[in-house]
XYZ file of C-alpha atoms in Angstrom:
212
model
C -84.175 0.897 -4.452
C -87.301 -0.681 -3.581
C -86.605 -3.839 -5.614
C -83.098 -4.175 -3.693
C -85.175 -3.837 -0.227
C -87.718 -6.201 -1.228
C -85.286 -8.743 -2.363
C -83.214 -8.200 0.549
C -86.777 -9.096 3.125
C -87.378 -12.243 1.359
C -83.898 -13.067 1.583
C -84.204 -12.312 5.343
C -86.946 -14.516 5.230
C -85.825 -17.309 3.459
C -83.265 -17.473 5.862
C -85.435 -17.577 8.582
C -87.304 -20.007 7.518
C -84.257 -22.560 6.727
C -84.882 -25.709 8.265
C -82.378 -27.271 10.650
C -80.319 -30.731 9.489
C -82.173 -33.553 10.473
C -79.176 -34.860 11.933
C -76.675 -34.077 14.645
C -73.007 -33.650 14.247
C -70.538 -34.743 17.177
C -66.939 -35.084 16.974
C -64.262 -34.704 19.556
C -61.049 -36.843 21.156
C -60.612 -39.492 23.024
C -56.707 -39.131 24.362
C -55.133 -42.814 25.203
C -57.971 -44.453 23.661
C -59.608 -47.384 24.638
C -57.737 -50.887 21.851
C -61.962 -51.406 21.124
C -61.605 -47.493 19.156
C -65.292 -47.539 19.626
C -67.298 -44.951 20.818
C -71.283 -46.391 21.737
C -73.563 -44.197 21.966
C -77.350 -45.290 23.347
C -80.306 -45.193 24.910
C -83.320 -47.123 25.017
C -84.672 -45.961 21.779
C -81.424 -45.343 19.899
C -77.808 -47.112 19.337
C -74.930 -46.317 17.404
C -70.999 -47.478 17.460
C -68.603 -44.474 16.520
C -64.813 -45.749 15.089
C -62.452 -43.734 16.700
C -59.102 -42.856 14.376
C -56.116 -44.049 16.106
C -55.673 -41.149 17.899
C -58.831 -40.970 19.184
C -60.077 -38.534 16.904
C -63.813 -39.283 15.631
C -66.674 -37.211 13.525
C -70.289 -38.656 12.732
C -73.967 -37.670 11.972
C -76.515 -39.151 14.156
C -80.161 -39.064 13.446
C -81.821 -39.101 16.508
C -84.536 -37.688 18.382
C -83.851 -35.470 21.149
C -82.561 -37.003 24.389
C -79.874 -37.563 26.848
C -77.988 -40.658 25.579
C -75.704 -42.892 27.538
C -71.659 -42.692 26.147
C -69.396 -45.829 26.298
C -65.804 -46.223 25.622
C -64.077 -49.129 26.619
C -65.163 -49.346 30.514
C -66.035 -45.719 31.116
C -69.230 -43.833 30.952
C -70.723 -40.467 30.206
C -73.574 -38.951 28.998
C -74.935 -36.229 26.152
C -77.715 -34.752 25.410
C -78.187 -34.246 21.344
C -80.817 -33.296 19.394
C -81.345 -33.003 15.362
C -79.379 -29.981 14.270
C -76.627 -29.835 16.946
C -73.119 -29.351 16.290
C -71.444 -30.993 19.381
C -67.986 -32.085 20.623
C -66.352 -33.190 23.302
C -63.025 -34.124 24.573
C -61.673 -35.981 27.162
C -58.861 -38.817 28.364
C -59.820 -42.596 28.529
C -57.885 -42.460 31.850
C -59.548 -39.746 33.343
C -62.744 -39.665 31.827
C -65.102 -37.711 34.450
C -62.826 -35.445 35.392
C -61.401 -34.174 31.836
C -64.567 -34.278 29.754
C -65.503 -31.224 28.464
C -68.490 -30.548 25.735
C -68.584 -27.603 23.291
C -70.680 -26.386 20.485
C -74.809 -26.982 20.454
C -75.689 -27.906 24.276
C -72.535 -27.294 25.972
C -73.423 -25.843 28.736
C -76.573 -27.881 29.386
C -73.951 -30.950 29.334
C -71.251 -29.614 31.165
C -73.195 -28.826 33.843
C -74.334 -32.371 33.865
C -70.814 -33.379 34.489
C -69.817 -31.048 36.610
C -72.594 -31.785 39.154
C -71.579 -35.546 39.013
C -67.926 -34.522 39.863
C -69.173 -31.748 42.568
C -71.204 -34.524 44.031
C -68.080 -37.362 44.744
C -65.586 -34.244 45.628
C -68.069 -33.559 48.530
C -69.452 -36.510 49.248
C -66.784 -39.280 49.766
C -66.544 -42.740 51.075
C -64.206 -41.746 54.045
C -67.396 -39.699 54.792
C -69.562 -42.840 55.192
C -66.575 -44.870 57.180
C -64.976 -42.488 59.760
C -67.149 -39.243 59.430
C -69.048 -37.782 62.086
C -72.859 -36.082 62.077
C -71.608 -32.953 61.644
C -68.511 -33.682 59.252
C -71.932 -34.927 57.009
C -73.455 -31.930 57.522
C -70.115 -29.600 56.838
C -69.678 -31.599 53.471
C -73.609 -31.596 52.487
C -73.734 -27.436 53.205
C -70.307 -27.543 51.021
C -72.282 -29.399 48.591
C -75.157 -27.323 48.086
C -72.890 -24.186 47.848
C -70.892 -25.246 45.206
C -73.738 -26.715 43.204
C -75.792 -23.049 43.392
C -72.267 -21.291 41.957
C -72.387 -24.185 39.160
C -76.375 -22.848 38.097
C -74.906 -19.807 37.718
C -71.683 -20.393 36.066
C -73.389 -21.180 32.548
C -75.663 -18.764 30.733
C -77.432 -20.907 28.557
C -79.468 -23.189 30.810
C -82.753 -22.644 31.104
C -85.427 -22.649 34.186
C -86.375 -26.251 33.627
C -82.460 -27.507 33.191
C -81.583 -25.760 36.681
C -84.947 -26.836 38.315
C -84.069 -30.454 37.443
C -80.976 -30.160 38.922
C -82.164 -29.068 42.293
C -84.584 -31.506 42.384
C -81.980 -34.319 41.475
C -79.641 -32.477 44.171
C -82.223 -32.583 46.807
C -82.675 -36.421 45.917
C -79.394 -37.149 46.160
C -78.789 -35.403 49.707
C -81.573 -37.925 50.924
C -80.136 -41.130 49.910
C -76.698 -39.561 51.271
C -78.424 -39.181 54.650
C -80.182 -42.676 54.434
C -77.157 -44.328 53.732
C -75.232 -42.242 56.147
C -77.804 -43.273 58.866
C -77.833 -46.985 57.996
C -74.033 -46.906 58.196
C -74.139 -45.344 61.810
C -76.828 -47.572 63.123
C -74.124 -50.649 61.889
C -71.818 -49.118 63.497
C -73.717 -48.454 66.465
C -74.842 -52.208 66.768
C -71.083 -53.760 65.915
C -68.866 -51.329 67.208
C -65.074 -52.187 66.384
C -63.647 -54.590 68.597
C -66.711 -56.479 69.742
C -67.360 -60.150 69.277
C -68.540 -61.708 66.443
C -72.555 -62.758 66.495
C -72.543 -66.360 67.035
C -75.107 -68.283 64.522
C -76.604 -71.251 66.578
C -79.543 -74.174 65.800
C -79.184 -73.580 62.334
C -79.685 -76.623 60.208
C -76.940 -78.107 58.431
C -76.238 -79.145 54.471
C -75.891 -82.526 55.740
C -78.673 -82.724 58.265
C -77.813 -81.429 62.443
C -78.002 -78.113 63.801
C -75.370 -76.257 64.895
């Protein structure tokens, strides 16, 4: 009885002790692929091309170190973080690529929130916004924003205190440049209201010599 015990402990152990692949697996689908069938996956230390099977279908080791790499397929973009001993896949649809990718396995939440901010971020925040909205319609979508983002940090488990952090912090940087950008638009407005005249450009030297 003792020997079974013991053997069973440094089996326990052994297990334990197993080191992760020093790779990554990520597979996944691509519906109405891109003609290329390529998949590129990158960042600034790190490139690979993926072949896609004609139906999109793909499955590949990567050995990489862990970071959040850029995805490419035909003229859309994404991103994934992956990290030596992840199992990871994703699907999605060349045509709708934002709104219908969707990660599971090893880092799935941390990358589907990624996503999902993106997408929160452009259903709030929209160009009509910038052209015909008011203060307070800016204000109304920005307060929308923020609500919606705060259900998202809650929606999956697995991210941790740094993950969420981050993604205030990149929230709260993105609701300045909205502002900014919302202000310089207003003071345009403001300045050349619809209707007005255009500014006339005079004294201003010609290509071929003479002011105008």
């Amino acid at each position: 009885m003792k020997h079974s015990l013991l053997f069973i402990v440094l089996i326990s152990v052994i297990s334990c002790t197993e080191k992760l692949p020093k790779y990554a697996t990520l597979s996944g689908k691509i519906s109405n692929p891109d003609s290329s069938l390529v998949l590129k996956i990158y960042n600034s230390d790190y490139a690979k091309d993926i072949e896609l099977n004609e139906d999109g279908t793909f499955n590949d080791t990567l050995h990489l170190p862990p970071a959040t790499y850029e995805l490419k397929h035909g003229n859309e973009y994404g991103s994934i973080y992956l990290e030596n001993g992840y199992n990871t896949s994703f699907t999605t649809d060349y045509n709708e690529f934002d709104k219908k990718l969707v990660y599971n396995g090893d880092g799935s939440d941390r990358n589907n929130f990624s996503i999902q901010s993106y997408l929160i971020s452009g259903h709030h925040i929209t160009q009509d916004l910038f052209e015909t909205g008011t203060e307070k319609d800016l204000n109304s979508a920005i307060q929308n924003y923020m609500k919606d983002f705060e259900e998202l940090t809650a929606k999956y488990e697995d991210l941790d205190s740094t993950q969420i952090a981050n993604g205030f912090k990149d929230m709260e940087n993105n609701i300045i440049a909205i502002k900014n950008y919302f202000e310089s638009k207003q003071a345009i407005k403001k300045a050349l209201p619809v209707g007005s005249p255009s500014p006339k450009f005079t004294n201003y030297t010609n290509i071929n010599g003479g002011t105008t």
